[in-house]
Coordinates of C-alpha atoms in Angstrom, one line a residue:
Chain A
M1 CA -74.3 8.0 28.0
L2 CA -75.3 10.0 25.0
F3 CA -75.7 8.2 21.7
S4 CA -73.3 10.7 20.1
T5 CA -70.6 9.9 22.8
V6 CA -71.0 6.2 22.2
M7 CA -70.7 6.7 18.4
T8 CA -67.6 8.9 18.9
R9 CA -65.9 6.2 21.0
I10 CA -66.7 3.5 18.5
L11 CA -65.3 5.8 15.7
V12 CA -62.1 6.4 17.7
A13 CA -61.7 2.7 18.4
T14 CA -62.2 1.8 14.8
L15 CA -59.7 4.3 13.7
A16 CA -57.2 3.0 16.2
L17 CA -57.7 -0.5 15.0
L18 CA -57.3 0.6 11.4
L19 CA -54.0 2.4 12.2
L20 CA -52.8 -0.7 14.1
L21 CA -53.6 -3.0 11.1
T22 CA -51.9 -0.5 8.7
D23 CA -48.8 -0.6 10.9
I24 CA -48.8 -4.4 11.1
S25 CA -49.2 -4.4 7.3
A26 CA -46.2 -2.0 7.0
Q27 CA -44.2 -4.2 9.3
D28 CA -45.2 -7.2 7.3
K29 CA -44.1 -5.7 4.0
T30 CA -41.0 -7.5 2.7
I31 CA -38.0 -5.6 1.7
A32 CA -38.9 -6.4 -1.9
E33 CA -42.3 -4.8 -1.4
R34 CA -40.9 -1.8 0.3
L35 CA -38.7 -1.4 -2.9
G36 CA -41.9 -1.5 -5.0
Y37 CA -41.5 -5.0 -6.3
P38 CA -43.9 -7.9 -6.0
R39 CA -43.5 -10.1 -2.9
D40 CA -42.3 -13.0 -5.1
A41 CA -39.7 -11.0 -7.0
K42 CA -36.2 -12.4 -7.0
L43 CA -33.8 -9.5 -6.6
L44 CA -30.1 -9.8 -6.6
I45 CA -27.1 -7.5 -5.9
V46 CA -23.9 -8.8 -7.5
H47 CA -21.4 -7.3 -5.1
A48 CA -17.6 -7.3 -5.6
D49 CA -15.6 -6.8 -2.3
D50 CA -12.1 -5.4 -1.7
L51 CA -11.9 -2.6 -4.2
G52 CA -8.7 -0.5 -3.7
M53 CA -6.8 -3.4 -2.2
A54 CA -4.7 -4.1 -5.3
H55 CA -4.5 -3.0 -9.0
S56 CA -5.5 -6.5 -10.1
V57 CA -8.7 -6.2 -8.0
N58 CA -9.6 -2.8 -9.3
A59 CA -8.9 -3.7 -12.9
A60 CA -10.9 -6.9 -12.9
T61 CA -13.8 -5.4 -11.0
I62 CA -14.0 -2.3 -13.3
K63 CA -14.0 -4.8 -16.3
A64 CA -16.8 -6.7 -14.6
F65 CA -18.8 -3.5 -13.9
E66 CA -18.6 -2.8 -17.7
S67 CA -20.2 -6.1 -18.4
G68 CA -23.3 -4.9 -16.5
L69 CA -23.5 -8.2 -14.7
V70 CA -21.6 -7.1 -11.6
N71 CA -23.4 -4.0 -10.4
S72 CA -22.1 -3.1 -7.0
G73 CA -18.9 -3.1 -5.0
S74 CA -17.2 -1.7 -1.9
I75 CA -13.9 0.1 -1.4
M76 CA -11.2 -0.5 1.2
V77 CA -10.1 3.0 2.2
P78 CA -6.8 2.1 4.0
C79 CA -5.4 0.2 1.0
P80 CA -2.7 1.4 -1.4
W81 CA -4.8 1.4 -4.6
L82 CA -7.6 3.6 -3.1
S83 CA -6.7 6.6 -5.4
E84 CA -7.1 4.5 -8.5
I85 CA -10.6 3.4 -7.6
A86 CA -11.5 6.9 -6.3
A87 CA -10.7 8.2 -9.7
Y88 CA -13.1 5.6 -11.2
A89 CA -15.8 6.6 -8.6
R90 CA -15.5 10.3 -9.5
A91 CA -15.7 9.5 -13.3
N92 CA -18.7 7.1 -12.7
P93 CA -20.9 8.8 -10.1
Q94 CA -23.8 6.4 -11.0
A95 CA -21.8 3.4 -9.9
D96 CA -23.1 1.6 -6.8
L97 CA -20.0 1.9 -4.6
G98 CA -19.9 1.5 -0.9
L99 CA -17.2 1.3 1.7
H100 CA -15.7 -2.0 2.8
L101 CA -14.7 -0.7 6.3
T102 CA -11.4 -2.3 7.0
L103 CA -9.8 -3.2 10.4
T104 CA -7.7 -6.2 9.3
S105 CA -4.7 -6.7 7.0
E106 CA -4.8 -10.4 6.2
W107 CA -2.0 -11.1 3.7
T108 CA 1.6 -11.5 4.9
S109 CA 3.6 -10.0 2.0
F110 CA 1.5 -7.0 1.5
R111 CA 0.0 -4.9 4.3
W112 CA -1.8 -1.8 5.3
G113 CA -2.7 0.2 8.4
P114 CA -5.2 2.8 9.7
V115 CA -6.3 6.1 8.2
S116 CA -6.3 7.6 11.7
S117 CA -3.1 8.6 13.6
R118 CA -1.6 5.3 14.8
D119 CA -1.3 6.5 18.4
K120 CA -5.0 7.1 18.6
V121 CA -6.0 3.6 17.4
S122 CA -3.4 1.5 19.0
S123 CA -5.9 -1.3 20.0
L124 CA -6.4 -1.9 16.2
L125 CA -2.7 -2.5 15.4
D126 CA -0.3 -5.4 15.6
K127 CA 3.3 -5.0 16.7
D128 CA 4.4 -3.9 13.3
G129 CA 1.8 -1.0 13.1
Y130 CA -0.5 -2.7 10.6
F131 CA -4.1 -3.9 11.2
R132 CA -4.2 -7.4 12.6
L133 CA -4.2 -10.5 10.4
T134 CA -7.6 -12.0 11.5
E135 CA -11.0 -10.7 12.2
S136 CA -11.3 -12.6 15.5
D137 CA -8.0 -11.2 16.8
A138 CA -9.0 -7.7 15.6
A139 CA -12.4 -7.9 17.3
A140 CA -11.0 -9.3 20.5
Q141 CA -8.4 -6.5 20.9
A142 CA -10.4 -3.6 19.5
D143 CA -11.5 -0.7 21.7
P144 CA -15.0 0.2 20.3
K145 CA -14.2 4.0 20.7
Q146 CA -11.1 3.6 18.5
V147 CA -13.1 1.5 16.0
E148 CA -15.7 4.4 15.8
M149 CA -12.9 6.9 15.2
E150 CA -11.2 4.8 12.5
I151 CA -14.3 3.9 10.5
T152 CA -15.5 7.5 10.7
A153 CA -12.0 8.5 9.4
Q154 CA -12.3 6.0 6.6
I155 CA -15.7 7.4 5.5
E156 CA -14.4 11.0 5.7
R157 CA -11.3 10.1 3.7
A158 CA -13.5 8.5 1.0
R159 CA -15.8 11.5 0.8
A160 CA -12.8 13.9 0.6
L161 CA -11.6 11.9 -2.4
G162 CA -15.0 12.4 -4.1
I163 CA -16.5 8.9 -3.3
Q164 CA -20.2 9.2 -2.4
P165 CA -20.8 5.8 -0.7
T166 CA -24.2 4.1 -1.2
H167 CA -23.7 1.6 1.6
L168 CA -21.3 0.2 4.2
D169 CA -20.0 -3.3 4.9
S170 CA -17.1 -4.7 6.9
H171 CA -14.0 -6.4 5.5
M172 CA -13.8 -10.0 6.8
G173 CA -16.9 -9.3 8.9
T174 CA -14.9 -7.8 11.8
L175 CA -17.7 -5.4 12.7
Y176 CA -20.2 -8.3 13.1
Q177 CA -17.9 -10.2 15.5
N178 CA -19.6 -8.9 18.7
K179 CA -22.5 -6.7 19.8
A180 CA -20.3 -3.8 20.9
L181 CA -18.6 -3.5 17.5
F182 CA -21.9 -3.9 15.6
E183 CA -23.5 -1.2 17.7
V184 CA -20.6 1.2 16.7
F185 CA -21.0 0.1 13.1
L186 CA -24.8 0.8 13.1
R187 CA -24.5 4.1 14.9
V188 CA -22.0 5.4 12.3
A189 CA -24.1 4.0 9.4
R190 CA -27.3 5.7 10.8
S191 CA -25.5 9.0 11.3
Q192 CA -24.4 8.8 7.6
K193 CA -27.9 7.6 6.5
L194 CA -26.3 4.6 4.8
P195 CA -27.6 1.0 4.8
V196 CA -25.3 -1.7 6.1
R197 CA -24.8 -5.2 4.9
V198 CA -27.0 -7.2 7.2
A199 CA -29.0 -10.3 6.1
K200 CA -32.1 -11.7 8.0
T201 CA -30.6 -15.1 7.7
W202 CA -27.7 -14.0 9.9
F203 CA -30.0 -13.5 12.9
S204 CA -29.7 -17.1 14.0
R205 CA -25.9 -17.1 14.1
A206 CA -25.4 -13.6 15.5
D207 CA -28.3 -13.3 18.0
F208 CA -27.5 -9.7 19.0
L209 CA -28.5 -8.5 15.5
P210 CA -32.3 -8.3 16.0
S211 CA -31.8 -6.6 19.4
V212 CA -29.8 -3.8 17.9
L213 CA -31.7 -3.3 14.6
T214 CA -35.0 -1.4 14.5
Q215 CA -37.8 -1.2 12.0
D216 CA -36.1 1.9 10.5
D217 CA -33.0 0.0 9.6
V218 CA -32.8 -1.4 6.0
Y219 CA -31.5 -4.9 5.6
I220 CA -31.7 -7.7 3.1
D221 CA -33.0 -11.2 3.1
R222 CA -29.9 -13.2 2.6
V223 CA -26.3 -13.3 1.4
L224 CA -24.9 -15.9 -1.0
D225 CA -21.2 -16.5 -1.0
I226 CA -18.9 -19.4 -2.0
N227 CA -16.6 -21.0 0.5
P228 CA -13.3 -23.0 0.5
T229 CA -15.1 -26.3 0.6
V230 CA -16.2 -25.9 -3.1
P231 CA -13.5 -27.4 -5.3
P232 CA -12.4 -25.1 -8.3
Q233 CA -14.0 -27.4 -10.9
E234 CA -17.3 -27.1 -9.1
W235 CA -17.2 -23.2 -9.0
A236 CA -19.7 -22.6 -11.9
R237 CA -22.0 -25.4 -10.7
F238 CA -22.2 -24.0 -7.2
Y239 CA -23.3 -20.6 -8.4
S240 CA -25.6 -22.0 -11.1
D241 CA -27.4 -24.2 -8.6
A242 CA -27.7 -21.4 -6.1
L243 CA -29.2 -19.1 -8.7
K244 CA -31.6 -21.7 -10.0
K245 CA -32.8 -22.2 -6.4
L246 CA -32.8 -18.5 -5.5
E247 CA -35.6 -17.6 -3.2
P248 CA -37.8 -14.5 -3.6
G249 CA -36.6 -11.4 -1.8
V250 CA -33.3 -9.5 -1.8
T251 CA -30.1 -11.6 -2.0
E252 CA -26.6 -10.2 -2.2
V253 CA -24.1 -12.5 -3.8
I254 CA -20.7 -11.5 -2.4
I255 CA -17.9 -12.1 -4.8
H256 CA -14.1 -11.3 -5.0
L257 CA -12.7 -10.3 -8.3
A258 CA -9.1 -10.0 -9.5
Y259 CA -6.9 -11.5 -12.2
D260 CA -4.7 -14.5 -11.5
D261 CA -1.6 -12.4 -12.2
A262 CA 1.8 -11.8 -10.7
E263 CA 0.6 -9.0 -8.3
M264 CA -2.3 -11.0 -7.0
R265 CA -0.4 -14.2 -6.7
A266 CA 2.2 -12.5 -4.6
A267 CA -0.4 -10.6 -2.6
T268 CA -2.2 -13.7 -1.6
A269 CA 0.8 -16.0 -1.5
D270 CA 0.2 -19.2 0.5
H271 CA -3.5 -18.3 0.9
P272 CA -5.4 -20.2 -1.7
D273 CA -8.7 -19.2 0.0
W274 CA -9.8 -15.9 -1.5
G275 CA -6.5 -16.0 -3.4
A276 CA -5.6 -15.1 -7.0
A277 CA -7.0 -18.2 -8.7
W278 CA -10.2 -18.0 -6.6
R279 CA -10.8 -14.4 -7.7
Q280 CA -10.1 -15.2 -11.4
R281 CA -12.7 -18.0 -11.2
D282 CA -15.2 -15.5 -9.7
F283 CA -14.4 -13.0 -12.5
E284 CA -14.9 -15.6 -15.1
F285 CA -18.3 -16.8 -13.8
F286 CA -19.8 -13.4 -13.1
T287 CA -18.9 -12.0 -16.5
S288 CA -20.0 -15.1 -18.4
D289 CA -22.9 -15.7 -20.7
T290 CA -23.8 -18.6 -18.5
F291 CA -24.5 -16.1 -15.7
R292 CA -26.4 -13.7 -18.0
K293 CA -28.6 -16.6 -19.1
L294 CA -29.2 -17.8 -15.5
L295 CA -30.5 -14.3 -14.6
Q296 CA -32.8 -14.3 -17.6
E297 CA -34.1 -17.9 -17.3
N298 CA -34.7 -17.6 -13.6
Q299 CA -36.3 -14.1 -13.7
I300 CA -33.7 -12.7 -11.4
K301 CA -33.6 -8.9 -11.4
L302 CA -30.5 -7.0 -10.5
I303 CA -30.9 -4.2 -8.0
T304 CA -28.3 -2.1 -6.1
W305 CA -27.7 -0.6 -2.6
R306 CA -28.6 2.8 -4.1
E307 CA -32.3 1.6 -4.2
L308 CA -32.1 0.3 -0.6
A309 CA -30.5 3.5 0.6
K310 CA -33.6 5.4 -0.5
L311 CA -35.7 3.5 2.0
I312 CA -33.8 5.1 4.9
K313 CA -35.7 7.9 6.5
Chain B
M1 CA 69.6 26.9 27.3
L2 CA 70.9 23.4 28.0
F3 CA 71.8 21.2 25.1
S4 CA 69.4 18.5 26.3
T5 CA 66.5 21.0 26.4
V6 CA 67.3 22.1 22.8
M7 CA 67.4 18.5 21.7
T8 CA 64.1 17.8 23.5
R9 CA 62.4 20.7 21.7
I10 CA 63.8 19.6 18.3
L11 CA 62.5 16.1 19.0
V12 CA 59.0 17.3 19.9
A13 CA 58.9 19.6 16.9
T14 CA 59.9 16.7 14.6
L15 CA 57.3 14.4 16.1
A16 CA 54.6 17.0 15.7
L17 CA 55.6 17.5 12.0
L18 CA 55.5 13.7 11.5
L19 CA 52.1 13.5 13.0
L20 CA 50.9 16.4 10.9
L21 CA 52.2 14.7 7.7
T22 CA 50.6 11.4 8.7
D23 CA 47.3 13.2 9.2
I24 CA 47.6 14.9 5.8
S25 CA 48.4 11.6 4.2
A26 CA 45.2 10.0 5.8
Q27 CA 43.2 13.0 4.5
D28 CA 44.7 12.5 1.1
K29 CA 43.7 8.9 0.9
T30 CA 41.0 8.2 -1.6
I31 CA 37.9 6.3 -0.6
A32 CA 39.2 3.4 -2.8
E33 CA 42.5 3.4 -0.8
R34 CA 40.7 3.5 2.5
L35 CA 38.8 0.4 1.3
G36 CA 42.2 -1.3 0.6
Y37 CA 42.1 -1.0 -3.1
P38 CA 44.7 0.8 -5.4
R39 CA 44.1 4.4 -6.1
D40 CA 43.3 3.7 -9.7
A41 CA 40.8 0.9 -9.0
K42 CA 37.4 1.3 -10.6
L43 CA 34.9 0.3 -8.0
L44 CA 31.1 0.1 -8.7
I45 CA 28.0 -0.4 -6.6
V46 CA 25.1 -1.5 -8.7
H47 CA 22.2 -0.2 -6.7
A48 CA 18.5 -0.8 -7.2
D49 CA 16.2 1.8 -5.6
D50 CA 12.5 1.6 -4.5
L51 CA 12.4 -1.9 -3.0
G52 CA 9.1 -2.5 -1.2
M53 CA 7.2 -0.1 -3.4
A54 CA 5.4 -2.8 -5.5
H55 CA 5.6 -6.5 -6.1
S56 CA 6.9 -5.9 -9.6
V57 CA 9.8 -3.9 -8.1
N58 CA 10.6 -6.6 -5.5
A59 CA 10.4 -9.5 -8.0
A60 CA 12.6 -7.9 -10.7
T61 CA 15.2 -6.7 -8.1
I62 CA 15.4 -10.1 -6.4
K63 CA 15.8 -11.7 -9.8
A64 CA 18.6 -9.2 -10.6
F65 CA 20.3 -9.9 -7.3
E66 CA 20.4 -13.6 -8.2
S67 CA 22.3 -12.7 -11.4
G68 CA 25.1 -11.3 -9.2
L69 CA 25.3 -8.2 -11.4
V70 CA 23.1 -6.1 -9.2
N71 CA 24.5 -6.2 -5.7
S72 CA 22.9 -3.5 -3.6
G73 CA 19.5 -2.0 -3.0
S74 CA 17.4 0.1 -0.7
I75 CA 14.0 -0.4 0.8
M76 CA 11.0 2.0 1.2
V77 CA 9.6 1.3 4.6
P78 CA 6.3 3.1 4.3
C79 CA 5.3 1.2 1.1
P80 CA 2.8 -1.7 0.9
W81 CA 5.1 -4.4 -0.2
L82 CA 7.6 -3.9 2.7
S83 CA 6.8 -7.3 4.3
E84 CA 7.7 -9.2 1.1
I85 CA 11.2 -7.6 0.9
A86 CA 11.7 -7.9 4.6
A87 CA 11.1 -11.6 4.3
Y88 CA 13.8 -11.6 1.6
A89 CA 16.2 -9.6 3.8
R90 CA 15.7 -12.1 6.7
A91 CA 16.4 -15.0 4.4
N92 CA 19.4 -13.4 2.8
P93 CA 21.3 -11.6 5.7
Q94 CA 24.3 -11.2 3.4
A95 CA 22.4 -9.0 1.0
D96 CA 23.5 -5.4 0.8
L97 CA 20.2 -3.8 1.7
G98 CA 19.8 -0.2 2.9
L99 CA 16.8 2.0 3.6
H100 CA 15.5 4.4 0.9
L101 CA 14.1 6.9 3.5
T102 CA 10.8 8.0 2.1
L103 CA 9.0 11.4 2.4
T104 CA 7.2 11.5 -0.9
S105 CA 4.4 9.5 -2.6
E106 CA 4.8 10.4 -6.2
W107 CA 2.3 8.3 -8.2
T108 CA -1.3 9.3 -8.4
S109 CA -3.1 5.9 -8.6
F110 CA -1.2 4.3 -5.8
R111 CA -0.1 6.0 -2.6
W112 CA 1.4 5.7 0.8
G113 CA 1.9 7.7 4.0
P114 CA 4.0 7.9 7.1
V115 CA 5.1 5.2 9.6
S116 CA 4.7 7.7 12.5
S117 CA 1.3 8.8 13.8
R118 CA -0.2 11.2 11.2
D119 CA -0.9 13.9 13.8
K120 CA 2.8 14.0 14.8
V121 CA 4.1 14.5 11.3
S122 CA 1.4 16.7 9.7
S123 CA 4.0 18.9 7.9
L124 CA 4.9 15.9 5.8
L125 CA 1.4 15.2 4.6
D126 CA -0.9 16.4 1.8
K127 CA -4.6 17.0 2.3
D128 CA -5.4 13.3 1.7
G129 CA -3.0 12.2 4.5
Y130 CA -0.4 10.8 2.1
F131 CA 3.2 12.0 1.7
R132 CA 3.4 14.8 -0.9
L133 CA 3.9 14.2 -4.6
T134 CA 7.2 16.0 -5.2
E135 CA 10.5 16.3 -3.4
S136 CA 10.5 20.1 -3.7
D137 CA 7.1 20.5 -2.1
A138 CA 7.9 17.9 0.6
A139 CA 11.2 19.8 1.4
A140 CA 9.5 23.2 1.4
Q141 CA 6.8 22.1 3.8
A142 CA 8.7 19.7 6.1
D143 CA 9.4 20.5 9.7
P144 CA 12.9 19.1 10.3
K145 CA 11.9 17.8 13.7
Q146 CA 9.0 15.8 12.1
V147 CA 11.4 14.6 9.5
E148 CA 13.8 13.3 12.2
M149 CA 10.9 11.5 13.9
E150 CA 9.6 9.9 10.7
I151 CA 13.0 8.7 9.3
T152 CA 13.9 7.4 12.8
A153 CA 10.5 5.5 12.8
Q154 CA 11.3 4.1 9.4
I155 CA 14.6 2.7 10.6
E156 CA 13.1 1.3 13.8
R157 CA 10.3 -0.3 11.8
A158 CA 12.8 -1.9 9.4
R159 CA 14.9 -3.2 12.3
A160 CA 11.8 -4.6 14.0
L161 CA 11.1 -6.6 10.8
G162 CA 14.6 -8.1 10.8
I163 CA 16.2 -5.8 8.2
Q164 CA 19.8 -4.9 9.2
P165 CA 20.4 -1.9 6.9
T166 CA 23.9 -1.4 5.5
H167 CA 23.3 2.2 4.4
L168 CA 20.8 5.0 4.0
D169 CA 19.6 7.0 1.1
S170 CA 16.7 9.3 0.3
H171 CA 13.8 8.6 -2.1
M172 CA 13.7 11.3 -4.8
G173 CA 16.5 13.1 -2.9
T174 CA 14.1 14.9 -0.5
L175 CA 16.7 14.9 2.3
Y176 CA 19.3 16.7 0.1
Q177 CA 16.9 19.5 -0.8
N178 CA 18.3 21.9 1.8
K179 CA 20.8 22.1 4.6
A180 CA 18.4 21.7 7.5
L181 CA 17.1 18.4 6.1
F182 CA 20.5 17.1 5.2
E183 CA 21.7 17.9 8.8
V184 CA 18.8 15.8 10.2
F185 CA 19.6 13.0 7.7
L186 CA 23.3 13.0 8.7
R187 CA 22.6 13.2 12.4
V188 CA 20.3 10.2 12.2
A189 CA 22.8 8.2 10.0
R190 CA 25.7 9.0 12.4
S191 CA 23.7 7.9 15.4
Q192 CA 23.0 4.6 13.5
K193 CA 26.6 4.3 12.3
L194 CA 25.4 4.0 8.8
P195 CA 26.9 5.6 5.6
V196 CA 24.6 7.8 3.5
R197 CA 24.6 8.2 -0.2
V198 CA 26.7 11.2 -0.8
A199 CA 28.9 11.8 -3.8
K200 CA 31.8 14.2 -4.0
T201 CA 30.6 15.3 -7.4
W202 CA 27.4 16.7 -5.7
F203 CA 29.4 19.3 -3.7
S204 CA 29.2 21.8 -6.5
R205 CA 25.5 21.7 -6.8
A206 CA 24.6 21.4 -3.1
D207 CA 27.2 23.7 -1.6
F208 CA 26.1 23.0 2.0
L209 CA 27.3 19.4 1.7
P210 CA 31.0 20.0 2.5
S211 CA 30.2 22.3 5.4
V212 CA 28.1 19.6 7.1
L213 CA 30.3 16.6 6.3
T214 CA 33.4 15.8 8.3
Q215 CA 36.5 13.6 7.8
D216 CA 34.7 10.9 9.7
D217 CA 31.8 10.6 7.3
V218 CA 32.1 8.1 4.5
Y219 CA 31.1 9.1 1.0
I220 CA 31.7 8.0 -2.5
D221 CA 33.2 9.7 -5.5
R222 CA 30.3 9.9 -7.9
V223 CA 26.9 8.7 -8.8
L224 CA 25.8 7.5 -12.3
D225 CA 22.2 7.6 -13.2
I226 CA 20.3 7.7 -16.5
N227 CA 17.8 10.5 -17.1
P228 CA 14.7 11.2 -19.2
T229 CA 16.6 12.8 -22.0
V230 CA 18.0 9.4 -23.0
P231 CA 15.6 7.8 -25.6
P232 CA 14.7 4.2 -24.9
Q233 CA 16.7 2.9 -27.9
E234 CA 19.8 4.6 -26.5
W235 CA 19.5 3.0 -23.1
A236 CA 22.2 0.3 -23.5
R237 CA 24.5 2.7 -25.3
F238 CA 24.2 5.3 -22.5
Y239 CA 25.2 2.8 -19.8
S240 CA 27.9 1.1 -22.0
D241 CA 29.6 4.4 -22.8
A242 CA 29.5 5.5 -19.1
L243 CA 31.0 2.2 -18.0
K244 CA 33.8 2.3 -20.7
K245 CA 34.7 5.8 -19.5
L246 CA 34.3 5.0 -15.8
E247 CA 36.8 7.0 -13.7
P248 CA 38.8 5.4 -10.9
G249 CA 37.3 5.5 -7.4
V250 CA 33.9 4.5 -6.0
T251 CA 30.9 5.0 -8.3
E252 CA 27.3 4.1 -7.5
V253 CA 25.1 3.4 -10.5
I254 CA 21.5 4.0 -9.3
I255 CA 19.0 2.0 -11.2
H256 CA 15.2 1.3 -10.9
L257 CA 14.1 -2.3 -11.6
A258 CA 10.7 -3.7 -12.2
Y259 CA 8.8 -5.6 -14.9
D260 CA 6.8 -3.8 -17.5
D261 CA 3.6 -5.5 -16.2
A262 CA 0.0 -4.6 -15.4
E263 CA 0.8 -3.7 -11.8
M264 CA 3.7 -1.4 -12.6
R265 CA 2.0 0.2 -15.6
A266 CA -0.9 1.1 -13.4
A267 CA 1.3 2.3 -10.6
T268 CA 3.3 4.6 -12.8
A269 CA 0.4 5.5 -15.1
D270 CA 0.9 8.8 -17.1
H271 CA 4.5 9.0 -15.8
P272 CA 6.9 7.5 -18.4
D273 CA 9.9 8.9 -16.5
W274 CA 10.9 6.2 -14.0
G275 CA 7.8 4.2 -15.3
A276 CA 7.2 0.6 -16.0
A277 CA 9.0 0.4 -19.4
W278 CA 12.0 2.4 -18.0
R279 CA 12.4 -0.1 -15.2
Q280 CA 12.1 -3.1 -17.5
R281 CA 14.9 -1.5 -19.7
D282 CA 17.1 -1.1 -16.6
F283 CA 16.3 -4.7 -15.6
E284 CA 17.3 -6.0 -19.0
F285 CA 20.6 -4.1 -19.2
F286 CA 21.8 -4.8 -15.7
T287 CA 21.1 -8.5 -15.9
S288 CA 22.6 -8.9 -19.4
D289 CA 25.8 -10.5 -20.7
T290 CA 26.7 -7.1 -22.2
F291 CA 26.9 -5.6 -18.7
R292 CA 28.8 -8.6 -17.4
K293 CA 31.4 -8.3 -20.2
L294 CA 31.7 -4.5 -19.8
L295 CA 32.6 -5.1 -16.1
Q296 CA 35.3 -7.6 -17.1
E297 CA 36.7 -5.7 -20.1
N298 CA 37.0 -2.5 -18.2
Q299 CA 38.4 -4.0 -15.0
I300 CA 35.4 -2.8 -12.9
K301 CA 35.1 -4.4 -9.5
L302 CA 31.7 -4.6 -7.8
I303 CA 31.7 -3.5 -4.1
T304 CA 28.9 -2.8 -1.7
W305 CA 27.9 -0.4 1.0
R306 CA 28.7 -3.1 3.5
E307 CA 32.4 -2.5 2.9
L308 CA 31.9 1.3 3.1
A309 CA 30.1 0.9 6.4
K310 CA 33.1 -0.7 7.9
L311 CA 35.1 2.5 7.5
I312 CA 32.7 4.3 10.0
K313 CA 34.4 4.7 13.4

């Protein structure tokens, strides 16, 4: 073997090793690093769900956006107050607004149904022609092809109204209920080049997630949300403690804003969980000086889905 | 000719004449007389439109029903708050509730669409998939076959939710815009054995009405409704004057009730006519002691569509 041949082979092998190491390094990069922040940065998206559902939700969320402390939200296209929030989106094109893809209609006094023709998405509907009340029932009955048609129709309707969504998520988590629905969700999101709400911390409870996601998908580290076991008087303490203990990386705190007014009380009648008073408490905490100070004192930086969307190839 | 033959012929002719006179007499009977009241009775239906549209509408109208002074109303089946008013209807089967058949979605922040599959009633929809904004545009574009499908679907949906309608009318009068639509409306109403809102006084402005209606149809003498030329401070005076001058026969006063609250202000934003303050004024007058006294002092008796429906053969 000639010396030059040996040298060439060594050179090629070294290059291959370097490429491999670079690739491992890229894979090793945290989502914070991919966004251009240090590995130990604490990055937070403060995300209000359910826009378009009711006027009370729209009004409280827009007020919270104006505070600068709530900086992201997602819109329910099938809901009656879509036009009001679409007008806001057109007037505020910099706002970080995604779509809260909707396949359930969970309140009993106040309901909605599909954007698609009802006869084409019958597996999504209850006997009264509305979406089903619960995410488990919706997921159990849904034909994935009809889900794909309906969520695509919701995205198209939003775009037709001048909404340019920065991300997608799923009302009541229906699209994370099983692998078939999540595959539909991800396929639609990829075709739209939009990130979906997925947290690494969910991998343990939804074991199909890592098998469907690839390196090219953009997802966050964790989600923080309050739950019905927290009594009302502990609301601020729950969030304060969570923010003080916030780990590095990208966290999304999912909140539900509205006023505790006549419309919202009637809409959520007999459902204290995620009800009118719950949403007023979220509004009060996330527009408070307490929250502003917690962000400062704990070096928490607010980011949006708009930044995450830029990582999508 | 035999004497007996002549007598038989005279008898037959007399009987025929008597039958003819009886028939003329039946035709001559006023609607008040057909209901069993004297010809000079002043009979009034106090009718609240737009139930189901918004929580504020439902809440104010139910409150007004409880006063006993507002005694009839009609429900918009395609609207988001249908379930709330359907629950009221089931709990109050004696209530005089009809259907306010809906083919328009007139507000811009807050919208609704058909009960039927969208692809089957495309002539009724705007580019965003909602009903059109105005009754004239809706009527100009509507395919009567699609109208028949949609209003039948609205009646079926209402019945499925436990509403037993006592009468039918048409939101924003779309179904009175031309003869073809009115024929559809009347055909559906007859098949359901339900009276429709038609007033004799409308015959002059919608000349197709008498040609479509027959002796078997049940209709009232006149409708009383306020209009945007009346300034807010003249509201009570307008209604008071009209009630003092009320003519004998059956009159329906068509009112629009809601509270002047955040939901209603947002729903009717930029539309003072039939807006939130308008509806609060109607609520205040028609639940007032002034109205109660006017009824007493002017010998006005409240009746409902339920009584009129009994005249249908």
